[in-house]
PDB file of C-alpha atoms and ligand atoms in Angstrom:
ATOM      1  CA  UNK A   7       0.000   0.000   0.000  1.00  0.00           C
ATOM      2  CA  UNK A   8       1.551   3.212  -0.846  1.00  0.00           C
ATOM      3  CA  UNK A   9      -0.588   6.628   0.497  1.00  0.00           C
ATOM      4  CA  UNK A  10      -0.235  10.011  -1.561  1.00  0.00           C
ATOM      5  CA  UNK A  11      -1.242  12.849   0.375  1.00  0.00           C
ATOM      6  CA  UNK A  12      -2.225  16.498  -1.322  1.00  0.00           C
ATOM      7  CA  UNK A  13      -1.842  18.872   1.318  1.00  0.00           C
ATOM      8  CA  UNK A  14      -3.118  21.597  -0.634  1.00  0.00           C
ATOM      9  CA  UNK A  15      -6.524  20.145  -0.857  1.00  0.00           C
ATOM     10  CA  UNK A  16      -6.233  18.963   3.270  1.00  0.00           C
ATOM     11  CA  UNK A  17      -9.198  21.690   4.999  1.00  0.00           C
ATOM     12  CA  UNK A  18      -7.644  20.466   8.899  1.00  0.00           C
ATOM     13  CA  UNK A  19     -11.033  18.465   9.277  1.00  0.00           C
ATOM     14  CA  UNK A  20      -8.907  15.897  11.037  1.00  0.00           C
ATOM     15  CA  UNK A  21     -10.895  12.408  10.223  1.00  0.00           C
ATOM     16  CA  UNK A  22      -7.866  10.749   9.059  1.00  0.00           C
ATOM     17  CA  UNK A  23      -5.759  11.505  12.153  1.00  0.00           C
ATOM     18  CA  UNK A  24      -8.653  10.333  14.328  1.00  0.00           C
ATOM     19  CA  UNK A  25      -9.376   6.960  12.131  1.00  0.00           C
ATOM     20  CA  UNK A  26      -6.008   6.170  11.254  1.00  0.00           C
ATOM     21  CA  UNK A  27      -3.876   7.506  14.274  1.00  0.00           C
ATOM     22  CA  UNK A  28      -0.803   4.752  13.431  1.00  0.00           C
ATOM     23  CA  UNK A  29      -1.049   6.417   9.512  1.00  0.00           C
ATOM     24  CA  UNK A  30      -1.730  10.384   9.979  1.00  0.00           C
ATOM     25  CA  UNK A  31      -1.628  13.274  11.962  1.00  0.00           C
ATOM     26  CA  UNK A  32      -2.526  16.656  12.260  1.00  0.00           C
ATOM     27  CA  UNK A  33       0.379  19.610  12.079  1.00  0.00           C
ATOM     28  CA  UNK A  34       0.320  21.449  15.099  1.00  0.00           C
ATOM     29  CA  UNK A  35       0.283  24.792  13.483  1.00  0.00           C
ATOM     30  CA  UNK A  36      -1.702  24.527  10.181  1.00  0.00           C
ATOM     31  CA  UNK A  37      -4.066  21.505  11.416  1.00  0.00           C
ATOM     32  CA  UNK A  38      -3.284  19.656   8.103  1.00  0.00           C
ATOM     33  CA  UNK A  39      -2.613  16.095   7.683  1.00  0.00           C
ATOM     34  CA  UNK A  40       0.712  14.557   8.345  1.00  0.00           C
ATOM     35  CA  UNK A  41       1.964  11.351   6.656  1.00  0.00           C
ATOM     36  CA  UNK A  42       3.513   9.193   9.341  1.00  0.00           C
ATOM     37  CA  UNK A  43       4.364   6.299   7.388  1.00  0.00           C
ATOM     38  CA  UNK A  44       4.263   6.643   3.775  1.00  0.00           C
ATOM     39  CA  UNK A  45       3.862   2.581   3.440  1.00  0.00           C
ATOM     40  CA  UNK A  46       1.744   1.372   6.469  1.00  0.00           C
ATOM     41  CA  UNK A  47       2.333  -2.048   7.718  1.00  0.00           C
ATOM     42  CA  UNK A  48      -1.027  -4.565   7.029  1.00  0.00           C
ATOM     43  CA  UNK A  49      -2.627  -4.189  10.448  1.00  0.00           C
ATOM     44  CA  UNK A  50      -3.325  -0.440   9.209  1.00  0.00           C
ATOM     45  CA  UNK A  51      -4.330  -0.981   5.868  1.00  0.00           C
ATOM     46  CA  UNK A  52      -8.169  -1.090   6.502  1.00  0.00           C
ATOM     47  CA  UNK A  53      -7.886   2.151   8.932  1.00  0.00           C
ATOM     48  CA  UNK A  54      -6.373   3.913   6.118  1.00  0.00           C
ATOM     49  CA  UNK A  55      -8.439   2.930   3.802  1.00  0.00           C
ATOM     50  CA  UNK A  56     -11.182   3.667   5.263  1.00  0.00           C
ATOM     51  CA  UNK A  57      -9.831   7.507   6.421  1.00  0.00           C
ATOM     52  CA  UNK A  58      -8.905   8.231   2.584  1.00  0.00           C
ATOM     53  CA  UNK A  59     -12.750   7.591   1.967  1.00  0.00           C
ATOM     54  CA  UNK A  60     -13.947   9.735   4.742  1.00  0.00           C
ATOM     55  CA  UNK A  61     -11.872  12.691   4.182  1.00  0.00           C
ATOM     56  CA  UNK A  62     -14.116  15.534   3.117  1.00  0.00           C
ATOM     57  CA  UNK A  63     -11.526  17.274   0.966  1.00  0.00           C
ATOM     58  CA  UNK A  64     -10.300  13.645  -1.041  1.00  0.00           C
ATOM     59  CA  UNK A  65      -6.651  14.627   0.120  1.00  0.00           C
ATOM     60  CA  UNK A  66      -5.526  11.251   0.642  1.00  0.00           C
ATOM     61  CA  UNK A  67      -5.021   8.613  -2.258  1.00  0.00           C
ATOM     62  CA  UNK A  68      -4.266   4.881  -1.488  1.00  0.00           C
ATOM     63  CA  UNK A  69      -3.055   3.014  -4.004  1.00  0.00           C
ATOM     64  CA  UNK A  70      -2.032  -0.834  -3.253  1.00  0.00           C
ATOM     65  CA  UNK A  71       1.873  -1.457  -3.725  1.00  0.00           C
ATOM     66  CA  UNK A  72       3.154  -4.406  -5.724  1.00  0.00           C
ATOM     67  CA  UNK A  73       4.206  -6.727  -3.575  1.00  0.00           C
ATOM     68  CA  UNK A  74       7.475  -8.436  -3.908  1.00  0.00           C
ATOM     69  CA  UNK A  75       7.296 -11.970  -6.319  1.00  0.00           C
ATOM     70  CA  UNK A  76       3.966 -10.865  -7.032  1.00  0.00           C
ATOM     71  CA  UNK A  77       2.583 -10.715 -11.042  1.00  0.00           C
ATOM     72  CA  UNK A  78       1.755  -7.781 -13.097  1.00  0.00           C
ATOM     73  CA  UNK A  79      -1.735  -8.742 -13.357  1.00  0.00           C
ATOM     74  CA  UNK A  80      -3.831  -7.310 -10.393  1.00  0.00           C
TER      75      UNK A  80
HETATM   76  S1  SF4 B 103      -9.393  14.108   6.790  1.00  0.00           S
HETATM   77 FE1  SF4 B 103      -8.684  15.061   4.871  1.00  0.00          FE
HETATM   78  S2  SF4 B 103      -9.081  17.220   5.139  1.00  0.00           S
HETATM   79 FE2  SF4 B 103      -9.165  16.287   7.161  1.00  0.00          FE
HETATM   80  S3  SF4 B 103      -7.085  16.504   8.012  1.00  0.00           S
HETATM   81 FE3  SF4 B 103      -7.203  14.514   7.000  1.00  0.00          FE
HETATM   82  S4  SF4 B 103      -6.458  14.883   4.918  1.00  0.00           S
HETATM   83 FE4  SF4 B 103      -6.993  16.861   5.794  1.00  0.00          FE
END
């Protein structure tokens, strides 16, 4: 899983810090998201997942990484 954040669109509403706290958090002085861990280890895959769907401003893309000795074909 690799996560893409785009700051500029980020409005500081602060869902993805409180449904994925392993994955984001919030800057202290702007309020927008921070990327903790650009490719989150499986136990918070569903958490970010699930906090790139409920951001109201669709600043957070998840895209699933190739895995290693896997094929081309998804
Ligand atoms: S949920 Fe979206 S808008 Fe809110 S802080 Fe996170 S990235 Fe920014």
């Amino acid at each position: 899983m690799d996560i893409t954040l785009h700051r500029d669109r980020c409005v500081g509403a602060g869902m993805c810090a409180l449904t994925a706290p392993g994955v984001f958090d919030q800057d202290d002085e702007d309020g927008r998201v921070v990327l903790l861990d650009t490719k989150p280890s499986p136990a918070h895959h569903a958490a970010a997942r699930l906090a790139a769907g409920l951001c109201p401003a669709a600043a957070i893309t998840v895209t699933a990484a190739r895995e290693p000795g896997s094929s081309s074909t998804p």
